[in-house]
Amino acid sequence: MAYSAVLNLSHPLSAEVVSVFPGDPAPRIDTIATLDEHGFHLQAVTVGEHTGTHWGAPAHFTAGAATADRLAPGDFVLPGVRIDISARAEHDRDYALTVDDLLEWQDRHGAFPAEAAVLLRTGWERHWGTDDFASVDSQGRIHHPGFSVAAVHWLLDHGVLGRRGALGTDAFSPDIGIDDTFRVSKLLYREHRLSLEILAHLGDLPDRGFTVVVGGFVTAGGSGSPASIYALIES
């Protein structure tokens, strides 16, 4: 299949930008060697597995589930669709994608592909690099849009998240931020699917007609990895 463009869906990894879920370890980047002193440039990067743009493996929330090194290559290459709820989320930071939203998307764009990466554009990327990305209120609760549990059940029941698949978001998590029980994440991981989080440039994607390619560390026993994620746009 020919591709007309390749889009980067990842934020650059930086120690200067807050890029982790509150309480997770911040990334650290140390210069080990310089061209002037050593003849080559080298940095040491220390990160948590869920730093910046990243993917989560089923073992992140599910005992005995697949770790990073037990996932199949096909889990990381999936047909993609984009669902844009940014207009709704602009007025409701706790907005959760509904089954009606899925049916509306399908009426406009045709049937969902099977075993897909369903990428949710919430518009939260506009807060990247600011304290508003976590949007913590005075009670310490995080706020950002996400998927509803009912919508994820619909995607599972209709084969969109088939034997493999993924949910993706430009926010911290596929859950709405105020759900500190992570019901969507736990459902997703229990069904052996991936979560693609803190994605970038979803506004540049078409609604369908692209392939998502996910890279990162394949760590023994890993729960996920910082990631380079790309969309291959079909001609």
PDB file of C-alpha atoms in Angstrom:
ATOM      1  CA  MET A   1       0.000   0.000   0.000  1.00  0.00           C
ATOM      2  CA  ALA A   2       1.304   3.463  -0.897  1.00  0.00           C
ATOM      3  CA  TYR A   3       1.341   6.307   1.622  1.00  0.00           C
ATOM      4  CA  SER A   4       0.992   9.982   0.814  1.00  0.00           C
ATOM      5  CA  ALA A   5       2.479  11.267   4.068  1.00  0.00           C
ATOM      6  CA  VAL A   6       3.960  10.212   7.390  1.00  0.00           C
ATOM      7  CA  LEU A   7       2.853  12.151  10.487  1.00  0.00           C
ATOM      8  CA  ASN A   8       4.649  12.177  13.821  1.00  0.00           C
ATOM      9  CA  LEU A   9       2.183  11.697  16.698  1.00  0.00           C
ATOM     10  CA  SER A  10       4.766  12.064  19.498  1.00  0.00           C
ATOM     11  CA  HIS A  11       5.936  14.972  21.607  1.00  0.00           C
ATOM     12  CA  PRO A  12       9.713  15.367  21.928  1.00  0.00           C
ATOM     13  CA  LEU A  13      11.042  13.968  25.185  1.00  0.00           C
ATOM     14  CA  SER A  14      12.337  16.803  27.340  1.00  0.00           C
ATOM     15  CA  ALA A  15      13.413  17.260  30.950  1.00  0.00           C
ATOM     16  CA  GLU A  16      12.142  20.847  30.768  1.00  0.00           C
ATOM     17  CA  VAL A  17       8.468  20.031  30.107  1.00  0.00           C
ATOM     18  CA  VAL A  18       6.225  18.355  32.681  1.00  0.00           C
ATOM     19  CA  SER A  19       5.369  15.159  30.821  1.00  0.00           C
ATOM     20  CA  VAL A  20       4.342  12.632  33.456  1.00  0.00           C
ATOM     21  CA  PHE A  21       1.202  11.771  35.377  1.00  0.00           C
ATOM     22  CA  PRO A  22       1.254  13.492  38.768  1.00  0.00           C
ATOM     23  CA  GLY A  23       3.385  11.419  41.141  1.00  0.00           C
ATOM     24  CA  ASP A  24       5.351   9.602  38.413  1.00  0.00           C
ATOM     25  CA  PRO A  25       9.128  10.168  38.190  1.00  0.00           C
ATOM     26  CA  ALA A  26      10.186  13.139  36.062  1.00  0.00           C
ATOM     27  CA  PRO A  27      12.525  12.433  33.141  1.00  0.00           C
ATOM     28  CA  ARG A  28      16.201  13.247  33.506  1.00  0.00           C
ATOM     29  CA  ILE A  29      18.604  13.911  30.634  1.00  0.00           C
ATOM     30  CA  ASP A  30      22.333  14.118  31.439  1.00  0.00           C
ATOM     31  CA  THR A  31      25.106  14.987  29.002  1.00  0.00           C
ATOM     32  CA  ILE A  32      27.700  12.211  29.100  1.00  0.00           C
ATOM     33  CA  ALA A  33      29.967  13.276  26.256  1.00  0.00           C
ATOM     34  CA  THR A  34      30.377  16.329  24.018  1.00  0.00           C
ATOM     35  CA  LEU A  35      31.862  16.792  20.581  1.00  0.00           C
ATOM     36  CA  ASP A  36      34.380  19.330  21.871  1.00  0.00           C
ATOM     37  CA  GLU A  37      35.677  17.178  24.735  1.00  0.00           C
ATOM     38  CA  HIS A  38      35.148  13.599  23.550  1.00  0.00           C
ATOM     39  CA  GLY A  39      34.658  13.786  19.814  1.00  0.00           C
ATOM     40  CA  PHE A  40      31.088  12.527  20.026  1.00  0.00           C
ATOM     41  CA  HIS A  41      27.770  13.619  21.550  1.00  0.00           C
ATOM     42  CA  LEU A  42      25.989  11.324  24.023  1.00  0.00           C
ATOM     43  CA  GLN A  43      23.243  11.779  26.591  1.00  0.00           C
ATOM     44  CA  ALA A  44      21.913   9.455  29.299  1.00  0.00           C
ATOM     45  CA  VAL A  45      18.131   9.461  29.520  1.00  0.00           C
ATOM     46  CA  THR A  46      16.315   8.309  32.668  1.00  0.00           C
ATOM     47  CA  VAL A  47      12.560   7.899  32.308  1.00  0.00           C
ATOM     48  CA  GLY A  48       9.615   6.070  33.760  1.00  0.00           C
ATOM     49  CA  GLU A  49       7.864   3.682  31.419  1.00  0.00           C
ATOM     50  CA  HIS A  50       4.888   6.058  31.103  1.00  0.00           C
ATOM     51  CA  THR A  51       6.737   9.308  30.422  1.00  0.00           C
ATOM     52  CA  GLY A  52       5.613  11.743  27.729  1.00  0.00           C
ATOM     53  CA  THR A  53       4.102  10.182  24.615  1.00  0.00           C
ATOM     54  CA  HIS A  54       3.998   6.493  25.515  1.00  0.00           C
ATOM     55  CA  TRP A  55       2.157   3.218  25.284  1.00  0.00           C
ATOM     56  CA  GLY A  56       0.911   1.018  28.091  1.00  0.00           C
ATOM     57  CA  ALA A  57       0.974  -2.778  28.050  1.00  0.00           C
ATOM     58  CA  PRO A  58      -1.777  -4.954  29.560  1.00  0.00           C
ATOM     59  CA  ALA A  59       0.451  -5.756  32.564  1.00  0.00           C
ATOM     60  CA  HIS A  60       0.232  -2.100  33.634  1.00  0.00           C
ATOM     61  CA  PHE A  61      -3.063  -2.795  35.442  1.00  0.00           C
ATOM     62  CA  THR A  62      -3.720  -6.528  35.030  1.00  0.00           C
ATOM     63  CA  ALA A  63      -1.948  -9.266  37.006  1.00  0.00           C
ATOM     64  CA  GLY A  64      -0.524 -11.973  34.751  1.00  0.00           C
ATOM     65  CA  ALA A  65      -1.255 -10.020  31.565  1.00  0.00           C
ATOM     66  CA  ALA A  66       1.239  -9.423  28.769  1.00  0.00           C
ATOM     67  CA  THR A  67       4.315  -7.371  29.534  1.00  0.00           C
ATOM     68  CA  ALA A  68       6.120  -5.350  26.870  1.00  0.00           C
ATOM     69  CA  ASP A  69       8.298  -8.283  25.845  1.00  0.00           C
ATOM     70  CA  ARG A  70       5.304 -10.613  25.488  1.00  0.00           C
ATOM     71  CA  LEU A  71       3.379  -8.499  22.978  1.00  0.00           C
ATOM     72  CA  ALA A  72       3.289  -9.503  19.311  1.00  0.00           C
ATOM     73  CA  PRO A  73       4.700  -7.258  16.567  1.00  0.00           C
ATOM     74  CA  GLY A  74       1.209  -6.967  15.112  1.00  0.00           C
ATOM     75  CA  ASP A  75       0.011  -5.284  18.304  1.00  0.00           C
ATOM     76  CA  PHE A  76       2.051  -2.238  17.278  1.00  0.00           C
ATOM     77  CA  VAL A  77       0.838  -1.798  13.670  1.00  0.00           C
ATOM     78  CA  LEU A  78      -2.881  -1.073  13.408  1.00  0.00           C
ATOM     79  CA  PRO A  79      -5.380   0.629  11.081  1.00  0.00           C
ATOM     80  CA  GLY A  80      -6.276   3.959  12.617  1.00  0.00           C
ATOM     81  CA  VAL A  81      -9.323   6.160  13.026  1.00  0.00           C
ATOM     82  CA  ARG A  82      -9.591   9.579  14.632  1.00  0.00           C
ATOM     83  CA  ILE A  83     -12.607  10.779  16.559  1.00  0.00           C
ATOM     84  CA  ASP A  84     -12.621  14.517  17.234  1.00  0.00           C
ATOM     85  CA  ILE A  85     -14.459  15.644  20.385  1.00  0.00           C
ATOM     86  CA  SER A  86     -12.415  18.817  20.825  1.00  0.00           C
ATOM     87  CA  ALA A  87     -15.408  21.136  20.365  1.00  0.00           C
ATOM     88  CA  ARG A  88     -17.359  19.352  23.080  1.00  0.00           C
ATOM     89  CA  ALA A  89     -14.348  19.056  25.382  1.00  0.00           C
ATOM     90  CA  GLU A  90     -13.598  22.763  25.076  1.00  0.00           C
ATOM     91  CA  HIS A  91     -16.784  23.421  27.029  1.00  0.00           C
ATOM     92  CA  ASP A  92     -16.588  20.348  29.303  1.00  0.00           C
ATOM     93  CA  ARG A  93     -13.138  19.257  30.442  1.00  0.00           C
ATOM     94  CA  ASP A  94     -14.671  16.057  31.893  1.00  0.00           C
ATOM     95  CA  TYR A  95     -16.412  15.068  28.640  1.00  0.00           C
ATOM     96  CA  ALA A  96     -16.447  11.309  27.971  1.00  0.00           C
ATOM     97  CA  LEU A  97     -16.919   9.941  24.448  1.00  0.00           C
ATOM     98  CA  THR A  98     -20.339   8.271  24.212  1.00  0.00           C
ATOM     99  CA  VAL A  99     -21.795   5.431  22.168  1.00  0.00           C
ATOM    100  CA  ASP A 100     -23.856   8.063  20.347  1.00  0.00           C
ATOM    101  CA  ASP A 101     -20.596   9.780  19.364  1.00  0.00           C
ATOM    102  CA  LEU A 102     -19.368   6.482  17.909  1.00  0.00           C
ATOM    103  CA  LEU A 103     -22.590   5.957  15.965  1.00  0.00           C
ATOM    104  CA  GLU A 104     -22.456   9.535  14.683  1.00  0.00           C
ATOM    105  CA  TRP A 105     -18.858   8.987  13.504  1.00  0.00           C
ATOM    106  CA  GLN A 106     -19.869   5.758  11.770  1.00  0.00           C
ATOM    107  CA  ASP A 107     -22.803   7.433  10.021  1.00  0.00           C
ATOM    108  CA  ARG A 108     -20.450  10.089   8.625  1.00  0.00           C
ATOM    109  CA  HIS A 109     -17.374   7.996   7.797  1.00  0.00           C
ATOM    110  CA  GLY A 110     -18.522   4.416   7.335  1.00  0.00           C
ATOM    111  CA  ALA A 111     -17.980   1.292   9.389  1.00  0.00           C
ATOM    112  CA  PHE A 112     -15.038   1.178  11.747  1.00  0.00           C
ATOM    113  CA  PRO A 113     -12.144  -1.067  10.701  1.00  0.00           C
ATOM    114  CA  ALA A 114     -11.519  -4.172  12.777  1.00  0.00           C
ATOM    115  CA  GLU A 115      -8.592  -4.425  15.201  1.00  0.00           C
ATOM    116  CA  ALA A 116      -7.963  -0.691  15.054  1.00  0.00           C
ATOM    117  CA  ALA A 117      -6.276   2.083  16.961  1.00  0.00           C
ATOM    118  CA  VAL A 118      -9.065   4.479  17.933  1.00  0.00           C
ATOM    119  CA  LEU A 119      -7.455   7.882  18.507  1.00  0.00           C
ATOM    120  CA  LEU A 120      -9.421  10.460  20.454  1.00  0.00           C
ATOM    121  CA  ARG A 121      -8.677  14.090  19.702  1.00  0.00           C
ATOM    122  CA  THR A 122      -9.831  15.980  22.783  1.00  0.00           C
ATOM    123  CA  GLY A 123      -7.909  19.183  22.039  1.00  0.00           C
ATOM    124  CA  TRP A 124      -5.954  18.721  25.263  1.00  0.00           C
ATOM    125  CA  GLU A 125      -2.692  19.128  23.352  1.00  0.00           C
ATOM    126  CA  ARG A 126      -3.226  22.882  23.543  1.00  0.00           C
ATOM    127  CA  HIS A 127      -2.276  22.629  27.241  1.00  0.00           C
ATOM    128  CA  TRP A 128       0.970  20.727  26.602  1.00  0.00           C
ATOM    129  CA  GLY A 129       3.883  22.241  28.480  1.00  0.00           C
ATOM    130  CA  THR A 130       1.654  24.015  31.016  1.00  0.00           C
ATOM    131  CA  ASP A 131       0.167  23.178  34.421  1.00  0.00           C
ATOM    132  CA  ASP A 132      -3.244  23.075  32.738  1.00  0.00           C
ATOM    133  CA  PHE A 133      -2.322  19.756  31.125  1.00  0.00           C
ATOM    134  CA  ALA A 134      -2.902  18.002  34.449  1.00  0.00           C
ATOM    135  CA  SER A 135      -5.656  20.496  35.356  1.00  0.00           C
ATOM    136  CA  VAL A 136      -5.607  19.603  39.053  1.00  0.00           C
ATOM    137  CA  ASP A 137      -8.400  21.258  41.035  1.00  0.00           C
ATOM    138  CA  SER A 138      -8.380  22.475  44.647  1.00  0.00           C
ATOM    139  CA  GLN A 139      -9.380  18.976  45.837  1.00  0.00           C
ATOM    140  CA  GLY A 140      -6.422  17.420  44.007  1.00  0.00           C
ATOM    141  CA  ARG A 141      -8.544  15.858  41.267  1.00  0.00           C
ATOM    142  CA  ILE A 142      -7.252  15.705  37.698  1.00  0.00           C
ATOM    143  CA  HIS A 143      -9.513  16.864  34.880  1.00  0.00           C
ATOM    144  CA  HIS A 144      -9.305  15.957  31.189  1.00  0.00           C
ATOM    145  CA  PRO A 145     -11.666  14.360  28.634  1.00  0.00           C
ATOM    146  CA  GLY A 146     -11.597  10.694  27.654  1.00  0.00           C
ATOM    147  CA  PHE A 147     -13.603   7.616  26.682  1.00  0.00           C
ATOM    148  CA  SER A 148     -16.692   6.409  28.530  1.00  0.00           C
ATOM    149  CA  VAL A 149     -16.783   2.808  29.722  1.00  0.00           C
ATOM    150  CA  ALA A 150     -19.907   2.231  27.607  1.00  0.00           C
ATOM    151  CA  ALA A 151     -18.119   3.436  24.463  1.00  0.00           C
ATOM    152  CA  VAL A 152     -15.194   1.065  25.056  1.00  0.00           C
ATOM    153  CA  HIS A 153     -17.579  -1.856  25.585  1.00  0.00           C
ATOM    154  CA  TRP A 154     -19.195  -0.934  22.247  1.00  0.00           C
ATOM    155  CA  LEU A 155     -15.796  -0.916  20.504  1.00  0.00           C
ATOM    156  CA  LEU A 156     -14.974  -4.318  22.008  1.00  0.00           C
ATOM    157  CA  ASP A 157     -18.368  -5.838  21.253  1.00  0.00           C
ATOM    158  CA  HIS A 158     -18.292  -4.669  17.614  1.00  0.00           C
ATOM    159  CA  GLY A 159     -14.779  -5.940  16.871  1.00  0.00           C
ATOM    160  CA  VAL A 160     -13.200  -2.501  16.491  1.00  0.00           C
ATOM    161  CA  LEU A 161     -10.930  -3.563  19.311  1.00  0.00           C
ATOM    162  CA  GLY A 162     -10.726  -7.153  18.087  1.00  0.00           C
ATOM    163  CA  ARG A 163      -8.049  -9.694  18.980  1.00  0.00           C
ATOM    164  CA  ARG A 164      -5.778  -6.656  19.085  1.00  0.00           C
ATOM    165  CA  GLY A 165      -6.314  -2.924  19.065  1.00  0.00           C
ATOM    166  CA  ALA A 166      -5.612   0.276  20.956  1.00  0.00           C
ATOM    167  CA  LEU A 167      -7.169   3.378  22.394  1.00  0.00           C
ATOM    168  CA  GLY A 168      -5.245   6.612  21.951  1.00  0.00           C
ATOM    169  CA  THR A 169      -5.589  10.102  23.368  1.00  0.00           C
ATOM    170  CA  ASP A 170      -3.836  13.464  23.460  1.00  0.00           C
ATOM    171  CA  ALA A 171      -4.427  13.596  27.243  1.00  0.00           C
ATOM    172  CA  PHE A 172      -2.846  11.639  30.103  1.00  0.00           C
ATOM    173  CA  SER A 173      -5.139   8.631  29.892  1.00  0.00           C
ATOM    174  CA  PRO A 174      -8.077   7.163  27.953  1.00  0.00           C
ATOM    175  CA  ASP A 175     -10.085   7.565  31.171  1.00  0.00           C
ATOM    176  CA  ILE A 176     -11.601  10.919  32.017  1.00  0.00           C
ATOM    177  CA  GLY A 177      -9.254  12.534  34.510  1.00  0.00           C
ATOM    178  CA  ILE A 178     -11.664  12.533  37.440  1.00  0.00           C
ATOM    179  CA  ASP A 179     -12.022   8.720  37.303  1.00  0.00           C
ATOM    180  CA  ASP A 180      -9.264   7.789  39.719  1.00  0.00           C
ATOM    181  CA  THR A 181     -10.319   4.120  39.488  1.00  0.00           C
ATOM    182  CA  PHE A 182      -9.172   4.007  35.828  1.00  0.00           C
ATOM    183  CA  ARG A 183     -12.140   1.909  34.705  1.00  0.00           C
ATOM    184  CA  VAL A 184     -11.472   2.395  30.991  1.00  0.00           C
ATOM    185  CA  SER A 185      -7.771   1.560  31.295  1.00  0.00           C
ATOM    186  CA  LYS A 186      -8.476  -1.558  33.347  1.00  0.00           C
ATOM    187  CA  LEU A 187     -11.112  -2.743  30.868  1.00  0.00           C
ATOM    188  CA  LEU A 188      -8.772  -2.105  27.952  1.00  0.00           C
ATOM    189  CA  TYR A 189      -5.790  -3.896  29.492  1.00  0.00           C
ATOM    190  CA  ARG A 190      -7.907  -6.801  30.728  1.00  0.00           C
ATOM    191  CA  GLU A 191      -8.857  -7.386  27.073  1.00  0.00           C
ATOM    192  CA  HIS A 192      -5.171  -7.393  25.952  1.00  0.00           C
ATOM    193  CA  ARG A 193      -5.199  -4.049  24.162  1.00  0.00           C
ATOM    194  CA  LEU A 194      -2.737  -1.147  24.192  1.00  0.00           C
ATOM    195  CA  SER A 195      -3.189   2.402  25.435  1.00  0.00           C
ATOM    196  CA  LEU A 196      -1.466   5.190  23.473  1.00  0.00           C
ATOM    197  CA  GLU A 197      -1.219   8.305  25.611  1.00  0.00           C
ATOM    198  CA  ILE A 198      -0.173  11.957  25.351  1.00  0.00           C
ATOM    199  CA  LEU A 199      -0.309  11.880  21.561  1.00  0.00           C
ATOM    200  CA  ALA A 200       0.535  14.931  19.461  1.00  0.00           C
ATOM    201  CA  HIS A 201      -0.751  16.471  16.226  1.00  0.00           C
ATOM    202  CA  LEU A 202      -4.050  14.606  16.118  1.00  0.00           C
ATOM    203  CA  GLY A 203      -5.550  17.699  14.511  1.00  0.00           C
ATOM    204  CA  ASP A 204      -3.474  16.951  11.399  1.00  0.00           C
ATOM    205  CA  LEU A 205      -4.950  13.475  10.941  1.00  0.00           C
ATOM    206  CA  PRO A 206      -7.826  12.498   8.658  1.00  0.00           C
ATOM    207  CA  ASP A 207     -10.740  10.725  10.318  1.00  0.00           C
ATOM    208  CA  ARG A 208      -9.734   7.415   8.728  1.00  0.00           C
ATOM    209  CA  GLY A 209      -7.416   6.025   6.061  1.00  0.00           C
ATOM    210  CA  PHE A 210      -4.150   5.732   7.954  1.00  0.00           C
ATOM    211  CA  THR A 211      -2.020   3.134   9.724  1.00  0.00           C
ATOM    212  CA  VAL A 212      -0.623   3.658  13.220  1.00  0.00           C
ATOM    213  CA  VAL A 213       2.920   2.403  13.868  1.00  0.00           C
ATOM    214  CA  VAL A 214       4.136   2.319  17.464  1.00  0.00           C
ATOM    215  CA  GLY A 215       7.753   2.062  18.631  1.00  0.00           C
ATOM    216  CA  GLY A 216       9.492   2.075  21.984  1.00  0.00           C
ATOM    217  CA  PHE A 217      11.477  -0.006  24.450  1.00  0.00           C
ATOM    218  CA  VAL A 218      10.751  -3.724  24.561  1.00  0.00           C
ATOM    219  CA  THR A 219      11.679  -4.085  28.217  1.00  0.00           C
ATOM    220  CA  ALA A 220      11.662  -7.471  29.957  1.00  0.00           C
ATOM    221  CA  GLY A 221       8.715  -7.369  32.322  1.00  0.00           C
ATOM    222  CA  GLY A 222       7.847  -3.863  31.128  1.00  0.00           C
ATOM    223  CA  SER A 223       4.502  -2.135  31.686  1.00  0.00           C
ATOM    224  CA  GLY A 224       4.925   0.167  28.681  1.00  0.00           C
ATOM    225  CA  SER A 225       7.398   2.533  27.108  1.00  0.00           C
ATOM    226  CA  PRO A 226       8.038   6.095  25.998  1.00  0.00           C
ATOM    227  CA  ALA A 227       7.207   5.949  22.325  1.00  0.00           C
ATOM    228  CA  SER A 228       7.716   7.209  18.836  1.00  0.00           C
ATOM    229  CA  ILE A 229       4.303   6.855  17.186  1.00  0.00           C
ATOM    230  CA  TYR A 230       3.623   7.554  13.525  1.00  0.00           C
ATOM    231  CA  ALA A 231       0.599   7.680  11.244  1.00  0.00           C
ATOM    232  CA  LEU A 232       1.098   6.501   7.661  1.00  0.00           C
ATOM    233  CA  ILE A 233      -1.521   8.335   5.592  1.00  0.00           C
ATOM    234  CA  GLU A 234      -2.933   6.309   2.723  1.00  0.00           C
ATOM    235  CA  SER A 235      -2.756   7.750  -0.793  1.00  0.00           C
TER     236      SER A 235
END
